[in-house]
Tab-separated table of C-alpha atoms and ligand atoms in Angstrom:
chain	number	residue	atom	x	y	z
A	9	MET	CA	20.765	17.708	-9.718
A	10	ARG	CA	20.505	18.190	-6.679
A	11	GLY	CA	23.582	16.527	-4.330
A	12	GLU	CA	23.289	12.396	-5.324
A	13	GLY	CA	21.309	12.902	-8.022
A	14	ARG	CA	18.107	14.265	-9.000
A	15	THR	CA	14.947	13.887	-7.664
A	16	VAL	CA	12.399	11.796	-7.937
A	17	GLY	CA	8.430	11.598	-8.439
A	18	LEU	CA	5.908	8.536	-8.481
A	19	VAL	CA	2.453	9.451	-8.370
A	20	ILE	CA	-0.149	6.718	-7.961
A	21	LEU	CA	-3.625	6.238	-9.121
A	22	ASP	CA	-5.005	3.622	-6.954
A	23	GLY	CA	-6.205	0.864	-9.195
A	24	VAL	CA	-6.606	2.868	-11.922
A	25	ALA	CA	-6.101	0.290	-14.221
A	26	ASP	CA	-8.990	-2.001	-14.957
A	27	ARG	CA	-10.636	-4.141	-17.885
A	28	PRO	CA	-12.497	-3.206	-20.757
A	29	ALA	CA	-15.887	-2.470	-20.381
A	30	PRO	CA	-19.131	-3.067	-22.887
A	31	ALA	CA	-20.797	0.421	-21.598
A	32	LEU	CA	-17.106	2.450	-23.139
A	33	ASP	CA	-17.450	0.524	-25.885
A	34	GLY	CA	-15.266	-1.671	-25.096
A	35	GLU	CA	-12.567	0.385	-23.683
A	36	THR	CA	-11.138	0.522	-19.898
A	37	PRO	CA	-12.573	3.329	-18.117
A	38	LEU	CA	-8.342	4.726	-18.446
A	39	GLU	CA	-9.328	4.546	-22.609
A	40	ALA	CA	-12.450	6.146	-22.111
A	41	ALA	CA	-11.346	9.097	-19.744
A	42	ALA	CA	-10.274	12.226	-21.810
A	43	THR	CA	-6.473	12.254	-19.792
A	44	PRO	CA	-4.872	15.478	-21.562
A	45	GLN	CA	-2.545	16.302	-19.074
A	46	LEU	CA	-1.476	12.494	-19.010
A	47	ASP	CA	-0.963	12.213	-22.637
A	48	ARG	CA	0.958	14.880	-21.742
A	49	LEU	CA	4.018	12.694	-19.767
A	50	ALA	CA	2.898	9.562	-22.635
A	51	THR	CA	4.304	11.497	-25.098
A	52	ALA	CA	7.319	13.635	-23.673
A	53	GLY	CA	8.362	10.311	-22.084
A	54	GLN	CA	8.106	5.897	-21.733
A	55	SER	CA	5.114	4.192	-21.346
A	56	GLY	CA	4.849	0.758	-20.292
A	57	THR	CA	3.049	-2.038	-18.075
A	58	MET	CA	3.927	-3.004	-15.066
A	59	ASP	CA	3.488	-6.286	-13.196
A	60	ILE	CA	2.798	-5.561	-9.512
A	61	ARG	CA	4.140	-9.777	-8.507
A	62	ALA	CA	4.126	-12.639	-10.467
A	63	PRO	CA	1.716	-11.957	-13.644
A	64	GLY	CA	-1.754	-12.468	-12.940
A	65	THR	CA	-1.590	-11.813	-9.041
A	66	PRO	CA	-4.388	-9.701	-7.491
A	67	MET	CA	-2.585	-7.531	-5.211
A	68	SER	CA	-4.008	-5.448	-2.081
A	69	SER	CA	-2.915	-1.641	-2.153
A	70	ASP	CA	-0.711	-2.670	0.726
A	71	ARG	CA	1.386	-5.489	-0.196
A	72	ALA	CA	1.842	-3.311	-3.975
A	73	HIS	CA	2.919	-0.003	-2.367
A	74	ALA	CA	6.005	-2.426	0.139
A	75	VAL	CA	6.880	-3.811	-4.425
A	76	LEU	CA	6.654	-0.180	-5.509
A	77	PHE	CA	8.883	1.228	-3.207
A	78	GLY	CA	11.221	-1.913	-3.129
A	79	TYR	CA	10.570	-4.190	-0.718
A	80	ASP	CA	9.212	-7.895	-0.654
A	81	PRO	CA	5.829	-7.372	0.923
A	82	ALA	CA	7.562	-10.344	3.474
A	83	GLU	CA	9.470	-7.753	5.278
A	84	VAL	CA	7.434	-6.047	5.625
A	85	PRO	CA	4.707	-6.343	8.819
A	86	GLY	CA	1.027	-7.556	8.122
A	87	ARG	CA	-1.277	-5.025	7.438
A	88	GLY	CA	-3.012	-4.738	11.146
A	89	VAL	CA	0.653	-3.431	12.066
A	90	LEU	CA	0.607	-0.576	9.101
A	91	GLU	CA	-2.980	0.432	10.381
A	92	ALA	CA	-1.712	0.391	13.544
A	93	ARG	CA	0.612	2.779	12.695
A	94	GLY	CA	-1.648	4.757	10.883
A	95	PHE	CA	-4.106	5.706	12.923
A	96	ASP	CA	-1.115	5.838	15.881
A	97	VAL	CA	-2.148	3.243	17.919
A	98	SER	CA	0.248	0.924	19.532
A	99	VAL	CA	1.887	-2.291	18.159
A	100	PRO	CA	3.202	-4.585	20.855
A	101	ALA	CA	6.347	-6.553	19.278
A	102	ASP	CA	5.599	-9.879	20.890
A	103	GLY	CA	2.101	-9.493	20.359
A	104	VAL	CA	0.262	-10.153	17.093
A	105	THR	CA	-1.544	-6.728	15.519
A	106	CYS	CA	-5.111	-7.215	12.979
A	107	SER	CA	-7.077	-5.112	11.269
A	108	ALA	CA	-10.654	-5.776	11.994
A	109	SER	CA	-14.807	-4.968	11.427
A	110	PHE	CA	-18.204	-5.419	12.116
A	111	ALA	CA	-19.935	-8.121	10.486
A	112	ALA	CA	-23.782	-9.051	10.165
A	113	ALA	CA	-24.444	-12.599	11.192
A	114	THR	CA	-26.626	-15.449	11.272
A	115	PRO	CA	-26.237	-19.169	13.064
A	116	GLU	CA	-26.333	-21.659	10.520
A	117	GLY	CA	-26.534	-25.337	11.838
A	118	ASP	CA	-23.318	-25.442	14.969
A	119	ARG	CA	-20.952	-22.526	12.908
A	120	TRP	CA	-22.051	-18.326	11.825
A	121	ARG	CA	-22.263	-17.500	7.858
A	122	ILE	CA	-21.896	-13.611	7.147
A	123	THR	CA	-25.258	-11.773	6.202
A	124	ASP	CA	-23.743	-8.040	5.373
A	125	ARG	CA	-19.776	-7.716	6.243
A	126	THR	CA	-19.563	-3.731	4.821
A	127	VAL	CA	-22.296	-2.623	7.473
A	128	THR	CA	-22.807	1.205	6.168
A	129	ASP	CA	-24.310	1.898	8.566
A	130	ALA	CA	-21.655	2.840	10.844
A	131	ARG	CA	-23.300	4.360	14.011
A	132	PRO	CA	-23.562	1.526	16.280
A	133	CYS	CA	-19.714	0.475	15.558
A	134	ASN	CA	-18.155	2.733	18.468
A	135	GLY	CA	-20.715	1.852	21.340
A	136	ALA	CA	-20.360	-2.046	19.815
A	137	ALA	CA	-16.525	-1.294	20.232
A	138	ALA	CA	-17.325	-1.047	24.318
A	139	GLN	CA	-18.997	-4.741	24.344
A	140	VAL	CA	-16.263	-5.781	22.651
A	141	ALA	CA	-12.679	-4.112	24.113
A	142	ARG	CA	-11.303	-6.203	26.108
A	143	PHE	CA	-10.629	-10.279	26.319
A	144	GLU	CA	-8.881	-12.924	27.978
A	145	THR	CA	-8.092	-16.227	27.616
A	146	ALA	CA	-5.296	-18.462	27.715
A	147	GLY	CA	-2.635	-16.724	29.408
A	148	VAL	CA	-3.781	-13.981	26.106
A	149	THR	CA	-5.435	-10.533	26.453
A	150	VAL	CA	-7.470	-9.295	23.334
A	151	THR	CA	-8.234	-5.823	22.878
A	152	PHE	CA	-9.794	-3.806	20.353
A	153	ASP	CA	-9.949	-0.109	19.807
A	154	TYR	CA	-12.211	0.731	17.111
A	155	THR	CA	-10.683	2.854	13.836
A	156	TRP	CA	-13.104	4.646	11.399
A	157	LYS	CA	-16.740	2.978	9.845
A	158	ASN	CA	-16.897	-0.466	10.728
A	159	ARG	CA	-13.378	-0.973	11.473
A	160	GLY	CA	-11.105	-1.243	14.275
A	161	LEU	CA	-7.594	-3.389	15.555
A	162	VAL	CA	-7.424	-6.667	17.632
A	163	ARG	CA	-4.132	-6.853	19.323
A	164	LEU	CA	-3.060	-9.554	21.158
A	165	ARG	CA	-1.120	-10.117	23.999
A	166	PRO	CA	0.478	-13.165	25.576
A	167	GLU	CA	1.566	-12.946	29.388
A	168	SER	CA	4.684	-14.883	28.638
A	169	GLY	CA	5.318	-17.365	25.426
A	170	ARG	CA	4.944	-16.860	21.922
A	171	LEU	CA	2.329	-15.881	19.587
A	172	ASP	CA	3.315	-15.119	15.234
A	173	PRO	CA	0.979	-13.661	13.446
A	174	ALA	CA	0.604	-16.618	10.562
A	175	VAL	CA	-3.141	-17.917	10.659
A	176	THR	CA	-5.972	-17.558	8.284
A	177	ASP	CA	-7.947	-14.754	8.779
A	178	VAL	CA	-11.594	-14.850	10.267
A	179	ASP	CA	-12.952	-13.117	8.038
A	180	PRO	CA	-13.280	-14.872	4.267
A	181	PHE	CA	-14.743	-11.772	2.188
A	182	GLU	CA	-17.572	-12.491	1.175
A	183	ALA	CA	-20.907	-11.982	2.307
A	184	GLY	CA	-22.706	-15.979	2.013
A	185	LEU	CA	-19.357	-17.572	3.372
A	186	PRO	CA	-19.752	-18.591	7.291
A	187	VAL	CA	-17.141	-16.820	9.787
A	188	VAL	CA	-13.744	-19.251	9.243
A	189	THR	CA	-11.938	-20.885	11.713
A	190	PRO	CA	-7.979	-18.654	12.828
A	191	ALA	CA	-6.352	-21.938	11.849
A	192	PRO	CA	-2.007	-22.214	11.592
A	193	LEU	CA	-1.270	-21.112	7.981
A	194	SER	CA	1.194	-24.486	6.708
A	195	ASP	CA	4.406	-22.106	6.243
A	196	ALA	CA	3.701	-21.179	9.770
A	197	THR	CA	7.861	-20.352	11.040
A	198	ASP	CA	6.928	-21.344	14.634
A	199	SER	CA	3.529	-22.986	14.386
A	200	ASP	CA	2.950	-23.923	17.642
A	201	ALA	CA	2.864	-20.225	18.621
A	202	ALA	CA	0.249	-19.849	15.474
A	203	ALA	CA	-1.357	-22.353	17.221
A	204	ARG	CA	-1.890	-20.560	20.031
A	205	THR	CA	-3.195	-17.296	18.002
A	206	GLY	CA	-5.539	-18.564	16.558
A	207	LYS	CA	-6.844	-20.918	19.427
A	208	ALA	CA	-7.122	-16.675	20.862
A	209	LEU	CA	-8.859	-15.373	18.085
A	210	ALA	CA	-11.465	-18.192	17.994
A	211	ALA	CA	-12.656	-17.538	21.575
A	212	TYR	CA	-11.697	-13.862	20.676
A	213	THR	CA	-14.682	-14.248	18.563
A	214	ARG	CA	-16.993	-16.393	19.350
A	215	TRP	CA	-16.720	-13.922	22.895
A	216	THR	CA	-17.809	-11.325	20.203
A	217	VAL	CA	-21.044	-12.605	19.210
A	218	ASP	CA	-22.180	-12.908	23.055
A	219	ARG	CA	-21.145	-10.077	24.091
A	220	LEU	CA	-23.396	-7.749	20.321
A	221	SER	CA	-26.111	-10.102	20.976
A	222	ALA	CA	-28.353	-6.883	21.176
A	223	MET	CA	-25.995	-4.638	18.754
A	224	PRO	CA	-26.791	-4.257	15.072
A	225	VAL	CA	-24.006	-5.473	13.730
A	226	ASP	CA	-23.067	-10.097	15.576
A	227	VAL	CA	-19.536	-10.618	15.076
A	228	VAL	CA	-15.948	-8.909	15.153
A	229	LEU	CA	-13.950	-10.083	11.930
A	230	SER	CA	-10.433	-9.950	12.526
A	231	LYS	CA	-7.788	-10.351	9.282
A	232	TRP	CA	-4.723	-9.252	8.541
A	233	ALA	CA	-2.646	-10.337	11.772
A	234	GLY	CA	0.786	-9.212	12.287
A	235	GLN	CA	3.806	-7.973	14.263
A	236	PRO	CA	6.725	-5.703	13.430
A	237	THR	CA	9.491	-6.306	11.022
A	238	ASP	CA	12.370	-4.488	10.856
A	239	PRO	CA	12.365	-3.749	7.459
A	240	GLU	CA	15.936	-1.576	6.040
A	241	PRO	CA	14.673	1.893	6.017
A	242	PHE	CA	14.468	3.733	2.625
A	243	ALA	CA	16.762	5.560	2.919
A	244	ARG	CA	18.975	2.914	3.020
A	245	ARG	CA	17.887	0.937	0.471
A	246	HIS	CA	17.520	3.283	-2.268
A	247	GLY	CA	20.035	6.571	-0.645
A	248	MET	CA	16.624	9.055	-1.231
A	249	ALA	CA	14.543	10.267	1.351
A	250	GLY	CA	11.177	9.401	0.924
A	251	ALA	CA	8.938	11.471	1.364
A	252	THR	CA	4.770	10.008	1.102
A	253	LEU	CA	1.381	11.454	0.990
A	254	THR	CA	-1.496	9.466	1.459
A	255	PRO	CA	-4.442	9.598	2.525
A	256	LYS	CA	-5.015	6.066	3.350
A	257	PRO	CA	-3.813	5.406	7.058
A	258	VAL	CA	-2.519	1.694	6.329
A	259	LEU	CA	-0.114	3.178	3.234
A	260	GLN	CA	1.024	6.118	6.125
A	261	GLY	CA	1.785	2.959	8.421
A	262	LEU	CA	3.792	1.909	5.893
A	263	GLY	CA	5.661	5.036	5.127
A	264	HIS	CA	6.739	5.287	8.939
A	265	THR	CA	7.259	1.695	9.434
A	266	LEU	CA	10.129	2.319	6.350
A	267	GLY	CA	11.186	5.963	7.859
A	268	MET	CA	9.277	8.063	5.440
A	269	ALA	CA	7.763	11.782	5.857
A	270	VAL	CA	4.171	10.762	6.154
A	271	ALA	CA	1.814	13.581	5.413
A	272	ASP	CA	-1.829	13.373	4.935
A	273	PRO	CA	-2.367	15.061	1.982
A	274	PRO	CA	-5.725	17.420	1.193
A	275	ALA	CA	-9.068	15.880	-0.543
A	276	ASN	CA	-9.224	18.597	-3.296
A	277	TYR	CA	-7.502	17.691	-6.513
A	278	ASP	CA	-5.954	21.096	-7.228
A	279	ASP	CA	-4.644	21.253	-2.989
A	280	ARG	CA	-2.499	18.286	-3.647
A	281	CYS	CA	-1.508	18.651	-6.790
A	282	ARG	CA	-0.368	21.906	-4.613
A	283	ALA	CA	0.706	19.706	-2.417
A	284	ALA	CA	2.866	17.398	-4.520
A	285	LEU	CA	4.957	20.081	-5.570
A	286	ALA	CA	5.344	21.580	-2.384
A	287	ALA	CA	7.155	18.480	-0.775
A	288	LEU	CA	9.663	17.932	-4.168
A	289	ASP	CA	10.969	20.356	-3.232
A	290	ASP	CA	12.138	18.884	0.330
A	291	HIS	CA	12.401	15.246	-0.560
A	292	ALA	CA	14.061	13.106	-2.720
A	293	PHE	CA	11.686	11.189	-3.512
A	294	VAL	CA	8.120	12.279	-3.251
A	295	HIS	CA	5.043	9.629	-3.188
A	296	VAL	CA	1.875	11.053	-4.175
A	297	HIS	CA	-1.484	8.597	-3.618
A	298	TYR	CA	-4.539	9.101	-5.527
A	299	PRO	CA	-7.141	6.663	-4.351
A	300	GLU	CA	-10.205	7.241	-5.500
A	301	PRO	CA	-10.143	5.926	-8.711
A	302	ASP	CA	-10.285	2.665	-6.881
A	303	GLU	CA	-12.784	3.675	-5.004
A	304	VAL	CA	-15.069	4.816	-7.476
A	305	ALA	CA	-14.461	1.398	-9.272
A	306	HIS	CA	-15.439	-0.559	-6.457
A	307	ALA	CA	-18.538	1.571	-5.876
A	308	ALA	CA	-19.924	2.648	-8.827
A	309	SER	CA	-19.489	2.052	-12.638
A	310	PRO	CA	-16.457	1.962	-15.514
A	311	ALA	CA	-18.244	5.520	-16.653
A	312	ALA	CA	-18.233	6.590	-12.782
A	313	LYS	CA	-14.319	5.714	-12.696
A	314	ARG	CA	-14.050	6.746	-15.770
A	315	ASP	CA	-15.400	10.571	-15.184
A	316	GLU	CA	-12.752	9.932	-12.205
A	317	ILE	CA	-10.485	10.255	-13.732
A	318	GLU	CA	-11.101	12.422	-15.806
A	319	ALA	CA	-11.596	14.771	-12.752
A	320	ILE	CA	-7.866	14.430	-11.087
A	321	ASP	CA	-5.928	14.662	-14.285
A	322	ALA	CA	-7.824	18.247	-15.113
A	323	THR	CA	-5.823	19.014	-11.536
A	324	LEU	CA	-2.399	17.707	-12.395
A	325	GLU	CA	-1.056	20.566	-14.839
A	326	PRO	CA	0.710	22.658	-12.515
A	327	LEU	CA	2.576	18.985	-11.538
A	328	VAL	CA	2.904	18.012	-15.829
A	329	ASP	CA	3.961	21.154	-16.431
A	330	ARG	CA	7.567	21.074	-13.709
A	331	ALA	CA	7.943	17.378	-14.997
A	332	LEU	CA	8.329	19.001	-18.827
A	333	ALA	CA	10.653	21.985	-17.876
A	334	ASP	CA	12.553	20.596	-14.855
A	335	PRO	CA	15.436	18.885	-15.579
A	336	ASP	CA	16.298	17.790	-12.293
A	337	LEU	CA	13.182	16.049	-11.935
A	338	VAL	CA	12.185	11.762	-12.901
A	339	LEU	CA	8.087	11.980	-12.595
A	340	ALA	CA	6.879	8.155	-13.301
A	341	VAL	CA	2.575	7.687	-13.250
A	342	THR	CA	1.347	4.387	-12.212
A	343	ALA	CA	-1.342	2.066	-10.532
A	344	ASP	CA	-0.445	-0.436	-7.429
A	345	HIS	CA	-2.346	-2.722	-9.201
A	346	THR	CA	-6.259	-3.320	-11.721
A	347	THR	CA	-9.437	-2.616	-10.246
A	348	PRO	CA	-12.227	-4.175	-12.223
A	349	SER	CA	-15.466	-1.135	-12.359
A	350	ARG	CA	-17.415	-3.978	-12.630
A	351	GLY	CA	-17.362	-7.778	-11.574
A	352	ASN	CA	-17.623	-9.322	-8.316
A	353	VAL	CA	-13.813	-9.330	-7.546
A	354	VAL	CA	-12.076	-7.356	-5.481
A	355	HIS	CA	-8.648	-6.178	-7.871
A	356	SER	CA	-7.161	-8.190	-10.206
A	357	GLY	CA	-3.959	-9.381	-11.436
A	358	GLU	CA	-2.897	-7.873	-15.054
A	359	PRO	CA	-0.111	-5.216	-15.659
A	360	VAL	CA	-0.672	-1.322	-14.703
A	361	PRO	CA	0.344	0.962	-17.588
A	362	VAL	CA	3.268	2.919	-16.607
A	363	ALA	CA	4.273	7.010	-17.676
A	364	LEU	CA	8.205	7.520	-16.985
A	365	THR	CA	9.432	11.071	-17.819
A	366	GLY	CA	12.808	12.403	-17.430
A	367	GLU	CA	15.747	14.725	-18.808
A	368	THR	CA	16.910	11.357	-19.348
A	369	VAL	CA	14.876	9.160	-20.116
A	370	ARG	CA	14.404	8.247	-24.381
A	371	ARG	CA	10.793	8.931	-25.737
A	372	ASP	CA	9.001	6.098	-27.413
A	373	ASP	CA	6.163	6.822	-30.075
A	374	VAL	CA	3.312	6.579	-27.315
A	375	ARG	CA	0.968	9.562	-26.971
A	376	GLN	CA	-1.322	8.437	-23.865
A	377	PHE	CA	-1.664	6.716	-20.549
A	378	GLY	CA	-3.736	3.757	-21.004
A	379	GLU	CA	-3.405	-0.077	-21.459
A	380	ARG	CA	-3.390	-0.546	-24.310
A	381	SER	CA	-1.210	2.746	-24.910
A	382	ALA	CA	1.126	1.368	-22.450
A	383	ALA	CA	2.031	-2.284	-23.822
A	384	THR	CA	3.150	-0.655	-27.286
A	385	GLY	CA	5.367	1.962	-24.845
A	386	GLY	CA	9.504	1.194	-24.445
A	387	LEU	CA	9.434	0.819	-21.527
A	388	GLY	CA	7.954	-3.421	-22.237
A	389	ARG	CA	6.141	-5.260	-19.769
A	390	PHE	CA	8.655	-4.898	-16.854
A	391	ALA	CA	8.452	-6.302	-12.850
A	392	ALA	CA	7.547	-4.053	-10.246
A	393	ARG	CA	9.977	-4.797	-8.012
A	394	ASP	CA	12.582	-2.920	-10.090
A	395	LEU	CA	10.719	-0.153	-10.610
A	396	CYS	CA	12.736	1.898	-8.437
A	397	ARG	CA	15.981	1.027	-9.684
A	398	GLN	CA	14.805	2.133	-12.885
A	399	LEU	CA	13.037	5.593	-10.837
A	400	ARG	CA	16.593	6.041	-9.554
A	401	ALA	CA	18.735	5.344	-12.864
A	402	ALA	CA	16.457	7.643	-14.809
A	403	ALA	CA	17.533	10.608	-11.568
A	404	ASP	CA	21.332	9.151	-11.722
A	405	ARG	CA	21.369	7.197	-8.359
A	406	VAL	CA	22.734	3.724	-8.934
A	407	LEU	CA	25.971	3.129	-8.760
A	408	LEU	CA	28.507	0.965	-10.956
A	409	ASP	CA	27.650	-2.241	-11.134
A	410	GLY	CA	30.979	-4.285	-9.203
A	411	LEU	CA	31.667	-1.031	-7.649
A	412	ARG	CA	31.944	-1.533	-3.366
A	413	ARG	CA	31.854	2.005	-1.233
A	414	ALA	CA	30.421	0.225	2.067
A	415	PRO	CA	30.311	-2.362	3.334
A	416	HIS	CA	26.770	-3.667	2.739
A	417	VAL	CA	27.200	-2.802	-0.790
A	418	PRO	CA	24.036	0.049	-1.285
A	419	ASP	CA	23.775	0.385	-4.349
A	420	HIS	CA	23.223	4.328	-5.053
A	421	PRO	CA	26.054	6.026	-5.359
A	422	THR	CA	26.393	6.740	-1.330
A	423	THR	CA	28.786	9.665	-0.555
A	424	ASP	CA	28.578	8.569	3.623
A	425	LEU	CA	31.808	7.045	3.048
A	426	ASP	CA	34.004	5.877	6.276
A	427	ALA	CA	37.084	8.010	4.667
A	428	LEU	CA	40.622	6.395	6.349
A	429	ARG	CA	42.826	8.279	8.656
A	430	ARG	CA	46.045	9.442	7.447
A	431	GLN	CA	47.799	7.802	10.349
A	432	THR	CA	46.804	4.546	11.393
A	433	ASP	CA	44.660	4.762	15.418
A	434	ASP	CA	45.613	1.039	16.244
A	435	ARG	CA	47.741	1.208	19.217
A	436	THR	CA	46.391	-2.050	19.481
B	502	ZN	ZN1	-9.728	-1.496	-4.202
């Protein structure tokens, strides 16, 4: 054990949880996959299932990761801000930053209907970005920065006064639906500022259609408006210096926002596992992200997802060897949400499987890493907001309930204490 507790590793297989597939004899891709390494972890430790938020709530990866890291999503800025930070694009403190994408749309009456929002040929998007780069309306400057594929960032800056990010998304996330009016949300804290944001975004959206009339894409669809917040840093909340190894800019942005060390890990699975092992030597908490199961589930079939899971598992042996041999390491493997590999929902809200190992972790009788086996495990079914505390508990990083060592009452056993002076320095 080093310092104030054991090291914690958290492997997130993005969207690895799934629904039963007829093509896999009613098994999920994870159940159908041969996963000897993940099964070793399940056998050595304790399993359970985890609701990321309220049962049945489909989660995006960014909001799910906020919960997995021990935060309420409301503490963390909207995704537009996280993406901007991930792409190293500056975020205006008093402005609003949205994620955005180019889409094809067609006029329908006095509205527009979206015909293609994926735009797989991204070649024209750089040129399109130049067409929609800067716009001014009613004291608000709107800029567009191209990021990747057909995506970009829309930033709104007020000359004076306020903007509020609580507006509806212009992107309805489904072809065949209309381009949506950006309107203030009913629970906006500043409804006037949200209305102003909505008007500026509406004007910008109409302007992009004019500007893109000669391009193969027709409109900029903005979404996930955000404004910077000031969440408690991860290290202060949990008493662990955190590192996140993720190739996803939005999660890199989340890591930056929470004061974690951020690394873009190798695409090769063997190399990624090696990078995780190296990071565990340098940080008390290491998050290792595999977005691929989710990506394959969106793009392909249950069988393809099963094969991808097997490919990842085949490279995890060094990490599993260490988890089973190192008494100073607590390791958990789980997912951030369920991604159905068939049907047309984006994500779904079933609980995800968890396997937890460590010298302090009680064993159960589960021998496989999968949805139905995990549901029989000793961790039971719990909420993801409690994941970090359970990991810290296994790492002996939770202070006895009721002890107060510091004014802000951290529940981790900090030794960063205000030691009493031997003589008073009160000269008043
Ligand atoms: Zn997904």
